[in-house]
Short mmCIF file of C-alpha atoms and ligand atoms in Angstrom, two decimals:
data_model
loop_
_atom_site.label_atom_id
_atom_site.label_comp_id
_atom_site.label_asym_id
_atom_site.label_seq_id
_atom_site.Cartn_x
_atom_site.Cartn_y
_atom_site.Cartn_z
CA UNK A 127 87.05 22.34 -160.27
CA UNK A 128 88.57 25.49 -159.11
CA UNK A 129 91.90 26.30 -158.15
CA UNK A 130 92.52 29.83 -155.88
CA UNK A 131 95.75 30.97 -153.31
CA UNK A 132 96.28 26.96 -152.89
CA UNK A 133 92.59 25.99 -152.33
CA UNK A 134 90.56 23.75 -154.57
CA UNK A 135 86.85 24.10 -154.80
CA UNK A 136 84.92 21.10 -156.00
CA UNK A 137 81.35 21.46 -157.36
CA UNK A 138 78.52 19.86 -158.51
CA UNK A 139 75.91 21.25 -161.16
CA UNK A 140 73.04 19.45 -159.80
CA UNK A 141 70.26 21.08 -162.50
CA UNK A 142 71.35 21.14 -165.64
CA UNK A 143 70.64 24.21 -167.46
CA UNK A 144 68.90 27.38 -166.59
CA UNK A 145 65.17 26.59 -165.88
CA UNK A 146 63.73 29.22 -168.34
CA UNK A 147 65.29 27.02 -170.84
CA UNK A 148 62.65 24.28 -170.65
CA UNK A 149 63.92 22.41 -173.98
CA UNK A 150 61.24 22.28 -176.46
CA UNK A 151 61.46 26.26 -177.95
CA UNK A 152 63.93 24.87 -180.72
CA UNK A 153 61.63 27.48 -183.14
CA UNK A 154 61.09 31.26 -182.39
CA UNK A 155 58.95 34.17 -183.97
CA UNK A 156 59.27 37.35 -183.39
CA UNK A 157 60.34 38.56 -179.75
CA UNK A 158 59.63 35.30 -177.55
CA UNK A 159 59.25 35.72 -173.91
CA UNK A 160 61.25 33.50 -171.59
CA UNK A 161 59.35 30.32 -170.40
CA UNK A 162 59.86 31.79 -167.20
CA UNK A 163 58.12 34.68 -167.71
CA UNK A 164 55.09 32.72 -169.33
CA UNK A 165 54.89 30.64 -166.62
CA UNK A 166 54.74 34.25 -164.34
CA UNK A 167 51.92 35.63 -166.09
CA UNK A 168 49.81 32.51 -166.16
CA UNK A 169 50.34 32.23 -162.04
CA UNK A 170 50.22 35.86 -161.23
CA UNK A 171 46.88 36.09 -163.49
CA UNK A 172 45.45 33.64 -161.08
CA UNK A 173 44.31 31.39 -164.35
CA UNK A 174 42.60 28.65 -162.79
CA UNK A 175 43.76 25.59 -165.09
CA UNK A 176 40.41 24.84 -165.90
CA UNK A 177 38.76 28.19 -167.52
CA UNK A 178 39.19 28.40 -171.41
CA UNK A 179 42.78 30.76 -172.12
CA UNK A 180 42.88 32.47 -175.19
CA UNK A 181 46.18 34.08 -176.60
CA UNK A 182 45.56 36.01 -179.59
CA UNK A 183 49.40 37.21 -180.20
CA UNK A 184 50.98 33.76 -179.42
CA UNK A 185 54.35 34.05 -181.30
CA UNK A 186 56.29 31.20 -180.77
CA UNK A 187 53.32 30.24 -178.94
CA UNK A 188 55.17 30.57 -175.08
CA UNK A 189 52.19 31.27 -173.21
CA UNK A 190 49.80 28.92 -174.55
CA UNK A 191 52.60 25.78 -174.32
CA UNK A 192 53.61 27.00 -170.65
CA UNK A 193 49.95 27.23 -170.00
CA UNK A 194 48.97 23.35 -171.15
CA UNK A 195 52.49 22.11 -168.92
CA UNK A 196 50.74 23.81 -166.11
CA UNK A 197 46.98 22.40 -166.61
CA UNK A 198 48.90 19.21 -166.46
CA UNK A 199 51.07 19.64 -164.08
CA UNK A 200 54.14 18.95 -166.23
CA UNK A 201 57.61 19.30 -164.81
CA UNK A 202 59.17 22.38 -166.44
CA UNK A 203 61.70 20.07 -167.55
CA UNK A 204 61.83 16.18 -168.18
CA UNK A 205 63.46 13.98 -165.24
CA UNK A 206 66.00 12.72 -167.91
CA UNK A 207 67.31 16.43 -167.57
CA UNK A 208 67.68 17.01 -164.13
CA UNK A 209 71.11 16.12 -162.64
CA UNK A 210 70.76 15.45 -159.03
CA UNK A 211 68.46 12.84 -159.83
CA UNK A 212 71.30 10.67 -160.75
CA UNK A 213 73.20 11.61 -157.33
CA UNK A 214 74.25 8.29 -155.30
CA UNK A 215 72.81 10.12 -152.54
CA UNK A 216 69.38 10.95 -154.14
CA UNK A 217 66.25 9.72 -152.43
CA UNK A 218 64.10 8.48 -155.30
CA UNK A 219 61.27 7.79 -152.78
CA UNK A 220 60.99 10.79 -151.11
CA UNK A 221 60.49 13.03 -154.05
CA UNK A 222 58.34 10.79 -155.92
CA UNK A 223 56.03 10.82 -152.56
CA UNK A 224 56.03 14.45 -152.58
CA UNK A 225 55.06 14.58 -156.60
CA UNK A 226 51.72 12.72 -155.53
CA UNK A 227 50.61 14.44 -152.96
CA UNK A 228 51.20 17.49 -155.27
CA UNK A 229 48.35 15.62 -157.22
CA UNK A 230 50.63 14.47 -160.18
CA UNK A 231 48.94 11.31 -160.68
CA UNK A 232 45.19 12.35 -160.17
CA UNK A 233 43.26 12.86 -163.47
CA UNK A 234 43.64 16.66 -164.17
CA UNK A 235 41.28 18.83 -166.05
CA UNK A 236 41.71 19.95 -170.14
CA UNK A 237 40.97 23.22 -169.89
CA UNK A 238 40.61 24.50 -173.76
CA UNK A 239 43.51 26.78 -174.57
CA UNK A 240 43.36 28.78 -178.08
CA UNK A 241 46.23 30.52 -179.63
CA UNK A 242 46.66 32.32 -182.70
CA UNK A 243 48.88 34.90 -184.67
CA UNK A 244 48.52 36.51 -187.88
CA UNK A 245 51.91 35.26 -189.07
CA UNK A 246 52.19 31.93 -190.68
CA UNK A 247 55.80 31.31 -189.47
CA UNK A 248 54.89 32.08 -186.13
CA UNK A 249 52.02 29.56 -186.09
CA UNK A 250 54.47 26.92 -187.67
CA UNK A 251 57.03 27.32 -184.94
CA UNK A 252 54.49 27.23 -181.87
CA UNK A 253 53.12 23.97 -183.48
CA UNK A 254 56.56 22.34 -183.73
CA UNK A 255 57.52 23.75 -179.84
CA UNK A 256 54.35 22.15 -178.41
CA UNK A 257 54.53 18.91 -180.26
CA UNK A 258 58.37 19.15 -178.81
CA UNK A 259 56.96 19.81 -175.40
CA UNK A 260 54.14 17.10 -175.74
CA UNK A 261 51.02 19.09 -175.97
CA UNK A 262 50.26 19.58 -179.05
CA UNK A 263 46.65 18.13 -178.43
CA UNK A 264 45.72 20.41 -175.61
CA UNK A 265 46.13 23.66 -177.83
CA UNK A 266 43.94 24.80 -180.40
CA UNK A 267 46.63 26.78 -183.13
CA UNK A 268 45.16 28.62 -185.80
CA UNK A 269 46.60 31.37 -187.97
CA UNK A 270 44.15 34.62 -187.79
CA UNK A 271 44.34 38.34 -186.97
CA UNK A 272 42.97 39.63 -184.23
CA UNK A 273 40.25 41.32 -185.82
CA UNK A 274 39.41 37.37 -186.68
CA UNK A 275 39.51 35.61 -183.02
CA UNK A 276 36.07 33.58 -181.76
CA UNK A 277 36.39 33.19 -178.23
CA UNK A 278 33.91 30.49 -176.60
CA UNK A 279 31.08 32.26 -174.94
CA UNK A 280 32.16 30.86 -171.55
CA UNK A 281 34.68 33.48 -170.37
CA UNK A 282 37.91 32.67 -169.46
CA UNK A 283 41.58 34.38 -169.30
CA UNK A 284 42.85 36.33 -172.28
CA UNK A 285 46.97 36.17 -171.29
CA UNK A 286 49.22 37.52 -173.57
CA UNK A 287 51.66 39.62 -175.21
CA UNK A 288 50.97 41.97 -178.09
CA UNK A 289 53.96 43.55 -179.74
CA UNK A 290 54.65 47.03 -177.93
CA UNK A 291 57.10 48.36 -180.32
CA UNK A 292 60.07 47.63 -182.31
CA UNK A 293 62.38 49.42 -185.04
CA UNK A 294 60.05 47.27 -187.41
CA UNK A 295 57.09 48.67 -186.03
CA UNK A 296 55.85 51.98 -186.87
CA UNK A 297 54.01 53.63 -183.83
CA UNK A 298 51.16 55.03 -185.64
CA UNK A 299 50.21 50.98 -186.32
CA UNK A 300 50.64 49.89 -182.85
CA UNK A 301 48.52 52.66 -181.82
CA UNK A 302 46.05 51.54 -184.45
CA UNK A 303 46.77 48.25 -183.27
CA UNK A 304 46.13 48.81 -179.18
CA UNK A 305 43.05 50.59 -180.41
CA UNK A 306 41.61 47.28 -182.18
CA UNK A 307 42.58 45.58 -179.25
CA UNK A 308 39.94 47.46 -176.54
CA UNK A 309 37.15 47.11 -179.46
CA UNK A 310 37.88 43.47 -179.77
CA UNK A 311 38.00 42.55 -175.88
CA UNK A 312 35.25 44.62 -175.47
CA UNK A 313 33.08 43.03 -178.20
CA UNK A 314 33.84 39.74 -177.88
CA UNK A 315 35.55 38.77 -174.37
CA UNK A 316 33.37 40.48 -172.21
CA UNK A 317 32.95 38.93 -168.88
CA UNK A 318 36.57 37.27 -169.44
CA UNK A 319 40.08 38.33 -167.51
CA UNK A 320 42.64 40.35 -169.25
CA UNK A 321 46.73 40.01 -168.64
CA UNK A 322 48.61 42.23 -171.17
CA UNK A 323 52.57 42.36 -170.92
CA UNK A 324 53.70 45.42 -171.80
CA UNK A 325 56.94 47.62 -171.54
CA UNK A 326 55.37 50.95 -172.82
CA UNK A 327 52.00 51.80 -171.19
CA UNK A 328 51.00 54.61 -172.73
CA UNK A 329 49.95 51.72 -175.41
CA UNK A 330 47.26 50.47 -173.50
CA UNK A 331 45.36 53.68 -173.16
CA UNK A 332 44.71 53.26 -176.91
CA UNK A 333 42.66 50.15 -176.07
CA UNK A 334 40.70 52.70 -173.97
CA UNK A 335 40.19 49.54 -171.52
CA UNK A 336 40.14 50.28 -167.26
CA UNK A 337 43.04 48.11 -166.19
CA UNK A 338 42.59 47.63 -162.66
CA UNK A 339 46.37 46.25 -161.28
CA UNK A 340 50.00 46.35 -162.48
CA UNK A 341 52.36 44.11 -161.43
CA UNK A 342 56.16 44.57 -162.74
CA UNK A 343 58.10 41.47 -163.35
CA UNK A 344 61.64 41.36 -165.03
CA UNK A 345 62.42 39.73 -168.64
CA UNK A 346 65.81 38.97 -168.98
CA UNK A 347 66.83 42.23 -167.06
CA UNK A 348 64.25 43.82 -168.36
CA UNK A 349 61.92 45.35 -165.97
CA UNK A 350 58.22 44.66 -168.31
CA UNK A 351 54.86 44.94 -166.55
CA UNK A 352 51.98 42.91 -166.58
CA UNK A 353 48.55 44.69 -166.71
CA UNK A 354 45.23 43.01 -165.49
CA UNK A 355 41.42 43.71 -165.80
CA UNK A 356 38.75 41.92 -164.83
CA UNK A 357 39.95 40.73 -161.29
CA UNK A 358 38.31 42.20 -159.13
CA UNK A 359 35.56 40.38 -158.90
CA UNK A 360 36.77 37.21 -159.25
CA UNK A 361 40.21 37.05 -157.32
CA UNK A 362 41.31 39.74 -154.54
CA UNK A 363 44.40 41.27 -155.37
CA UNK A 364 46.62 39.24 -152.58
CA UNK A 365 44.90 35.93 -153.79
CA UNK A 366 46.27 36.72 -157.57
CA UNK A 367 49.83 37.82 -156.55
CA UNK A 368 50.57 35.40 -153.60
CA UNK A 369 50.49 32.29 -155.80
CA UNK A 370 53.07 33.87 -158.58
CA UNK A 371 55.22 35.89 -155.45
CA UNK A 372 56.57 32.47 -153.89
CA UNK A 373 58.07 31.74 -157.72
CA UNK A 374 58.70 35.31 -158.64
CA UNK A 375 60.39 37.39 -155.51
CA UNK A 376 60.76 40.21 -157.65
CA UNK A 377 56.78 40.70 -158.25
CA UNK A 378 55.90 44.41 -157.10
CA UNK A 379 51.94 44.99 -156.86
CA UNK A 380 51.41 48.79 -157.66
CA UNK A 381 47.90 50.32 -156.68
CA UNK A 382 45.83 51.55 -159.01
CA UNK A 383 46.31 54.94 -158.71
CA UNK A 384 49.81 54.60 -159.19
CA UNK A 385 49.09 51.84 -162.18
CA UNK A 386 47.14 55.14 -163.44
CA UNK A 387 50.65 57.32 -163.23
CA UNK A 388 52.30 54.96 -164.83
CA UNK A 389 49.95 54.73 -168.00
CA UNK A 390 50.46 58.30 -168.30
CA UNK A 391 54.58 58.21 -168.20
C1 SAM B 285 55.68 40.08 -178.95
S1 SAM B 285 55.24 38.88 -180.15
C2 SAM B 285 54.61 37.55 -179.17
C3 SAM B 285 55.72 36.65 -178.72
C4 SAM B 285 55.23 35.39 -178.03
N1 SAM B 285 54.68 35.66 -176.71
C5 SAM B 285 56.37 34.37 -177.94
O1 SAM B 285 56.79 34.03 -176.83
O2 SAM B 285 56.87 33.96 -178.99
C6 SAM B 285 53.77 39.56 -180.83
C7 SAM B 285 53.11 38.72 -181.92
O3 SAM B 285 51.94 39.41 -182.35
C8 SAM B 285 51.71 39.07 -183.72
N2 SAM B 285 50.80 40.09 -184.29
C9 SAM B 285 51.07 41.37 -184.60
N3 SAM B 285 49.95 41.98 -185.05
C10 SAM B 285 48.95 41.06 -185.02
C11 SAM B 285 47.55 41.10 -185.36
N4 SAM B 285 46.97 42.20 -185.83
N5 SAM B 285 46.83 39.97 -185.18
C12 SAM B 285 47.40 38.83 -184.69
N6 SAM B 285 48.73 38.75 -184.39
C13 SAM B 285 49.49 39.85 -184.54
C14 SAM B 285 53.10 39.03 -184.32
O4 SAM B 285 53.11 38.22 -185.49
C15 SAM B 285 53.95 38.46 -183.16
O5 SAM B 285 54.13 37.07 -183.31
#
């Protein structure tokens, strides 16, 4: 309630808390993304849900849960914890209609999703998160360096989000680090897609990898950008951006020329 020059304002919160805080990231490593933003990546990659998805920097292990709620179609947050569902006016029917033709109830695929970080903590806390967000069986967690990951041969979507530069980091080893990265994509992940967040992408041409699209996206304010590889052939440009556009209006799709400009700044 809100009082102002004699008027009184009423409202309702009918959502509960802000959506990027889904509930179940109780634990945190080192620099977790918003859910939000996980979520982003996954839809703007174009994952299909059913294609293996490997993230070998998982953290708090963000990506990987936010990817397993989407292969299942899981409600970002539990019914419990939306409001207006308990509004007198609230047409149960209705929504529940729309949730099955949205295919909620038809048997969904288990795509394999790996995740892994060198850090023990890290591993500990993504563990605990997914169990909290109830899918802690559809993610493979194991603690390894990169230099260490076995991807399946059938190629899927590498997503993820290597560290890109802290006080704690020393530049030289991130360098050394991006560097690894290329000869382990290369090596190992060939044929698979490739979505790197990044804010600093004069990084990536350490990994001396061809990344074919940019997209910037925002992290808390934080304008971060999202580079891809591997597209082309699979999923045009529009097809890739148009399903994470509707749930991310402030997507920008920069050409690659430009995405080349921007490597180099
Ligand atoms: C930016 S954080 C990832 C945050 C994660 N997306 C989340 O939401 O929590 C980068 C992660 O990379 C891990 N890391 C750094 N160097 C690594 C290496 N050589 N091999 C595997 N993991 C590494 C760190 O332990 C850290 O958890």
């Amino acid at each position: 309630m809100r009082l102002e020059n004699d008027y009184c304002s009423i409202s309702v919160d009918s959502s509960g808390a802000l959506l990027h805080r889904r509930g179940y990231r109780l634990a945190t490593a080192k620099a977790p993304l918003r859910e939000t933003l996980a979520a982003g990546m996954l839809l703007v990659s174009g994952w299909d849900t059913a294609s293996p998805l490997l993230d070998p920097f998982c953290g708090s292990g963000t990506i990987p849960i936010e990817a397993a709620l989407l292969a299942k179609k899981y409600p970002a947050r539990p019914k419990s914890a939306i409001r207006f569902y308990e509004l007198a006016q609230f047409r149960r029917h209705g929504v529940e209609r729309l949730v099955a033709r949205s295919g909620g109830n038809s048997p969904l695929p288990s795509p394999l999703i790996i995740a892994s970080d060198r850090d023990a903590g890290a591993i500990r806390a993504a563990q605990a998160n997914a169990e909290r967000a109830g899918v802690s069986e559809g993610i493979e967690f194991s603690r390894r360096a990169l230099s260490a990951i076995e991807p399946p041969a059938c190629p899927g979507w590498v997503v993820t989000n290597p560290p890109y530069g802290t006080r704690l980091t020393h530049q030289k080893d991130l360098r050394n680090l991006y560097a690894q990265m290329g000869n382990v994509f290369r090596a190992r992940c060939a044929g698979w897609r490739l979505a790197v967040l990044c804010t600093r992408p004069y990084f990536l041409r350490n990994t001396g990898l061809e990344f074919e699209e940019e997209v910037s996206l925002m992290n808390g304010g934080l304008k971060v950008r999202l580079f891809m590889e591997g597209f082309r052939r699979f999923v045009t440009p529009g097809q890739a951006l148009s399903s994470g556009a509707d749930l991310l209006p402030d997507v920008i799709a920069v050409r690659k020329s430009e995405s080349q400009n921007l490597m180099n700044s």
